[in-house]
Amino acid sequence: MKSDLTEIEVKEFKNLLEYFQKFTTGGINSTEEKFLLQMLDHTIRFYTYLVYEGVFDRIERITINKSILGSNKRIKNISFLRYPPVNVVKKYGRCNLPNQSIFYGTFAWLIAMNEMRPNYGDLITKTIWVNKNKIPLKYFPIFLNQPDGNFINTRTMKYTDDFFNQVEKIFSKNARDQVIGLAQFISDSYAKRVETKNDRDYLFSAYFSNKILYDFEKGQIDAILYPSVKERLSFENIAIKPSAFDKVYELSEVHESVVVQSPSHGDIGYFMEGIAECKSFNYSTGEILWQNATPRYNPSEFENKKRLYYLDLD
């Protein structure tokens, strides 16, 4: 990027971002989708951004069993707990285009619950994945919209300071304004609350995710660290490329529970009753060895609960 941008060029770029911003509120239809993707390809380039390397020792994930198997059946294979096969990804996600798989994880189970929003009576499977060999991920942080006053802010402030210091060092004032404007638009795209069933409303963050993971830095980025919209941007989620995830992470624990209290049921928060915990796996076949699991229920009450919640654990 040239360092002597005119004020007119900066204003034109600002107007372009404002034009894109209009599509983030009203819902994107199929005609607009094609137009926006083409326009983004021709007008937006990454000029500079932060890239870090870090070891994430433990990542958690919640899977709602019926979303995978169609009912409250026990998940018996590890493959159902990772990331979805490409052929079943038909919609945009916050960090994926259609026909593009990604592993979505969090760093605490309650964040994962609020992200997934299981209903009362759902059988859920919490998984814990560990980085046994301390392999670092090269990651791209999304940070500009995170609020002050929470425990992650020490890291967030570092990202912000590093970014502005880098921009100050490399670019002239006009170019600096353009780079900062783009970074803010990217952060706004990831912070967007999507309440409708129109998956195209994720178009901008999905588009940038694809660029970050597969184009930026010659495709060497492993993951995106982004704020949780469900947690009002105060905590972080992570999206990891399948190739990087498979290289770095191994399943450590599986916890199976049924949701007995849920906001969808009129309750204040979530509460689960544990069914079983398993730390025994056949990694070569992908089998979860439930026969070696530790039960987390009262046997005298369990058959009644199975019928109450229509659980199929056989």
XYZ file of C-alpha atoms in Angstrom:
314
model
C 0.000 0.000 0.000
C 1.394 3.405 -0.924
C 2.084 5.731 1.978
C 1.027 8.976 0.299
C -2.736 8.525 -0.016
C -4.658 11.696 -0.612
C -7.471 12.811 1.658
C -9.866 12.160 -1.228
C -8.718 8.536 -1.464
C -9.172 8.076 2.271
C -12.655 9.610 2.098
C -13.604 7.362 -0.819
C -12.495 4.298 1.130
C -14.459 5.460 4.173
C -17.543 5.887 1.978
C -17.008 2.361 0.638
C -16.960 0.901 4.161
C -20.068 2.889 5.062
C -21.747 1.480 1.965
C -20.888 -2.071 3.056
C -22.115 -1.246 6.554
C -25.621 -0.614 5.222
C -25.916 -4.281 4.338
C -25.190 -5.395 7.892
C -28.564 -4.289 9.294
C -31.305 -5.121 6.799
C -30.526 -8.727 5.860
C -28.655 -9.824 2.732
C -30.529 -11.555 -0.080
C -29.047 -13.879 -2.703
C -28.625 -11.152 -5.337
C -26.859 -8.868 -2.876
C -24.714 -11.791 -1.722
C -23.147 -12.307 -5.159
C -22.679 -8.596 -5.696
C -21.055 -8.034 -2.301
C -18.624 -10.938 -2.671
C -17.490 -9.624 -6.048
C -17.189 -6.073 -4.769
C -15.227 -7.127 -1.681
C -12.770 -9.011 -3.875
C -12.166 -5.928 -6.003
C -12.017 -3.249 -3.316
C -10.673 -4.681 -0.031
C -7.081 -5.665 0.622
C -5.289 -6.486 3.865
C -2.509 -3.987 4.284
C -1.251 -4.812 7.734
C -2.595 -6.561 10.779
C -1.443 -8.323 13.923
C -0.412 -11.957 13.869
C 0.691 -13.763 17.020
C 1.904 -17.206 17.980
C 0.610 -18.765 21.173
C 0.024 -22.105 22.860
C -3.616 -22.729 23.756
C -3.382 -25.680 26.151
C -7.057 -26.553 26.467
C -10.123 -25.861 24.338
C -13.717 -26.783 25.160
C -16.673 -27.406 22.917
C -20.367 -28.197 23.391
C -22.184 -30.432 20.925
C -25.979 -30.755 20.975
C -26.457 -34.433 20.147
C -29.714 -34.111 18.237
C -28.145 -31.505 15.916
C -25.815 -34.289 14.770
C -27.863 -37.475 15.180
C -31.430 -36.143 14.995
C -32.424 -37.163 18.533
C -31.071 -37.545 22.077
C -28.758 -40.392 21.115
C -25.306 -40.965 22.515
C -22.439 -39.868 20.272
C -20.045 -42.782 19.881
C -17.460 -41.499 17.427
C -14.951 -38.681 17.860
C -15.506 -37.447 14.299
C -18.932 -36.082 15.298
C -17.342 -33.909 17.973
C -14.674 -32.095 15.945
C -15.623 -29.967 12.942
C -18.252 -30.895 10.339
C -17.364 -32.490 6.995
C -17.214 -29.936 4.189
C -20.113 -31.540 2.324
C -22.581 -30.840 5.154
C -21.650 -27.156 5.585
C -24.326 -25.446 3.504
C -24.499 -22.071 5.251
C -22.365 -19.140 6.297
C -21.047 -19.134 9.848
C -19.284 -16.368 11.722
C -15.916 -17.753 10.575
C -16.754 -19.935 7.572
C -18.123 -19.700 4.078
C -20.548 -22.353 2.751
C -18.703 -25.594 1.918
C -15.923 -24.644 4.326
C -15.292 -26.475 7.577
C -13.910 -24.874 10.745
C -13.463 -25.946 14.353
C -15.257 -23.577 16.734
C -14.134 -23.723 20.354
C -14.143 -21.768 23.591
C -12.104 -21.644 26.784
C -14.936 -22.277 29.286
C -18.010 -24.492 29.102
C -20.484 -21.745 30.073
C -19.383 -19.603 27.133
C -19.911 -22.631 24.897
C -23.391 -23.156 26.376
C -24.386 -19.565 25.654
C -23.018 -19.857 22.131
C -24.831 -23.124 21.344
C -28.035 -22.382 23.353
C -29.307 -25.925 23.965
C -32.935 -26.353 24.994
C -34.505 -27.991 28.021
C -34.238 -31.769 27.705
C -31.388 -31.739 25.185
C -28.655 -34.320 25.525
C -25.339 -32.495 25.154
C -21.726 -33.598 24.949
C -18.950 -31.399 26.307
C -15.514 -32.162 24.926
C -12.118 -31.085 26.223
C -9.274 -30.985 23.707
C -5.663 -30.666 24.831
C -2.476 -29.506 23.156
C -0.240 -32.265 24.481
C 2.925 -31.227 22.660
C 2.643 -27.486 23.391
C 2.513 -26.659 19.678
C 1.880 -22.941 19.078
C -0.859 -21.714 16.788
C -0.306 -18.741 14.527
C -3.438 -16.712 15.188
C -5.136 -13.511 14.120
C -6.907 -11.608 16.952
C -10.108 -9.587 16.525
C -10.037 -7.058 19.354
C -11.088 -3.452 18.717
C -14.645 -3.733 20.054
C -13.988 -5.586 23.299
C -15.107 -3.636 26.382
C -12.961 -2.501 29.279
C -13.229 -3.902 32.759
C -12.966 -7.655 32.235
C -10.196 -10.082 33.002
C -9.141 -10.622 29.391
C -8.582 -6.934 28.837
C -4.858 -7.146 29.645
C -4.390 -9.144 26.472
C -6.899 -7.079 24.506
C -5.124 -3.862 25.439
C -1.820 -5.380 24.299
C -3.328 -6.158 20.908
C -4.714 -2.634 20.637
C -1.443 -0.992 21.668
C 0.588 -3.213 19.344
C -1.722 -2.501 16.434
C -1.701 1.272 16.802
C 2.057 1.313 17.392
C 2.565 -0.718 14.221
C 0.281 1.499 12.174
C 1.938 4.638 13.565
C 5.374 3.316 12.642
C 4.620 2.120 9.120
C 2.052 4.476 7.621
C 1.557 8.152 6.926
C -1.483 9.829 8.476
C -3.817 9.364 5.514
C -2.809 5.742 4.978
C -3.075 5.190 8.728
C -6.697 6.369 8.718
C -7.521 3.909 5.964
C -5.882 0.959 7.732
C -7.598 1.776 11.038
C -10.945 2.174 9.277
C -10.617 -1.271 7.722
C -9.595 -2.831 11.043
C -12.649 -1.295 12.708
C -14.961 -2.563 9.975
C -13.517 -6.064 10.358
C -14.031 -5.919 14.139
C -17.610 -4.685 13.643
C -18.285 -7.610 11.298
C -17.239 -10.150 13.939
C -19.158 -8.312 16.671
C -22.434 -8.361 14.749
C -25.345 -9.984 16.566
C -27.205 -12.270 14.161
C -30.643 -13.193 15.472
C -32.360 -14.111 12.199
C -32.196 -17.417 10.337
C -30.636 -15.668 7.353
C -27.113 -17.101 7.377
C -26.027 -14.520 4.774
C -25.932 -12.017 7.623
C -22.589 -13.631 8.478
C -21.253 -12.822 5.005
C -18.712 -10.158 5.998
C -17.091 -11.996 8.907
C -17.105 -15.244 6.897
C -15.482 -13.466 3.961
C -12.756 -11.960 6.127
C -12.198 -15.293 7.866
C -11.561 -16.976 4.550
C -9.091 -14.242 3.583
C -7.348 -14.391 6.953
C -6.972 -18.180 7.047
C -6.277 -18.953 3.411
C -4.901 -15.813 1.711
C -3.303 -13.535 4.305
C 0.327 -14.402 5.193
C 0.293 -16.942 2.317
C -2.259 -19.106 4.118
C -0.057 -19.688 7.171
C -2.596 -18.465 9.760
C -3.975 -21.333 11.869
C -6.746 -19.664 13.865
C -8.836 -16.586 14.557
C -9.381 -15.383 18.115
C -12.596 -13.364 18.255
C -14.931 -11.995 20.936
C -18.076 -13.880 21.904
C -21.162 -11.981 20.792
C -23.314 -13.995 23.209
C -21.067 -12.832 26.061
C -21.260 -9.162 24.984
C -17.734 -9.360 23.548
C -16.244 -9.883 27.011
C -14.827 -13.366 26.423
C -13.109 -15.021 23.507
C -13.857 -17.852 21.118
C -11.433 -19.498 18.734
C -11.917 -20.779 15.187
C -9.212 -23.161 13.949
C -8.485 -24.509 10.473
C -9.112 -28.284 10.356
C -5.543 -29.024 9.242
C -4.095 -27.082 12.185
C -6.591 -28.541 14.656
C -5.796 -32.129 13.662
C -2.066 -31.471 13.967
C -2.234 -29.845 17.400
C -5.185 -31.182 19.413
C -6.252 -34.504 20.873
C -9.496 -35.377 22.634
C -8.945 -35.693 26.380
C -12.392 -35.906 28.005
C -16.043 -36.325 27.028
C -18.793 -35.263 29.442
C -22.379 -36.259 28.672
C -25.274 -34.364 30.317
C -28.922 -33.552 29.895
C -30.111 -29.939 30.150
C -32.649 -29.679 32.987
C -32.736 -25.893 33.214
C -32.533 -23.523 30.243
C -33.433 -19.905 29.370
C -35.549 -21.332 26.531
C -37.625 -23.028 29.249
C -38.127 -19.792 31.190
C -35.204 -20.358 33.543
C -32.560 -17.789 34.455
C -29.587 -19.847 33.302
C -28.406 -23.340 32.473
C -28.210 -26.366 34.720
C -27.271 -29.886 33.639
C -27.492 -33.317 35.196
C -24.433 -35.386 34.386
C -24.808 -38.818 32.852
C -21.274 -40.032 32.198
C -17.661 -38.941 31.817
C -15.290 -40.770 29.511
C -11.523 -40.473 29.122
C -11.043 -43.680 27.153
C -10.803 -43.629 23.358
C -9.623 -45.706 20.446
C -7.929 -42.964 18.446
C -7.207 -45.212 15.466
C -10.900 -46.030 14.911
C -12.306 -42.825 16.448
C -14.414 -44.804 18.912
C -15.431 -43.343 22.288
C -15.168 -46.251 24.734
C -18.298 -45.567 26.742
C -18.041 -48.994 28.368
C -15.119 -47.551 30.361
C -16.978 -44.344 31.313
C -17.639 -43.147 34.847
C -21.409 -42.812 35.497
C -22.691 -39.533 36.994
C -26.195 -40.498 38.057
C -28.202 -42.320 40.709
C -28.928 -45.778 39.244
C -32.291 -46.028 41.013
C -33.524 -42.851 39.305
C -31.781 -43.192 35.983
C -34.351 -45.242 34.046
C -37.055 -42.709 34.917
C -34.839 -39.870 33.691
C -34.091 -41.716 30.454
C -37.803 -41.942 29.740
C -38.468 -38.364 30.861
C -35.898 -36.901 28.474
C -36.129 -39.602 25.767
C -32.470 -40.511 26.091
C -31.060 -43.273 23.886
C -27.669 -44.182 25.305
C -27.436 -47.757 24.028
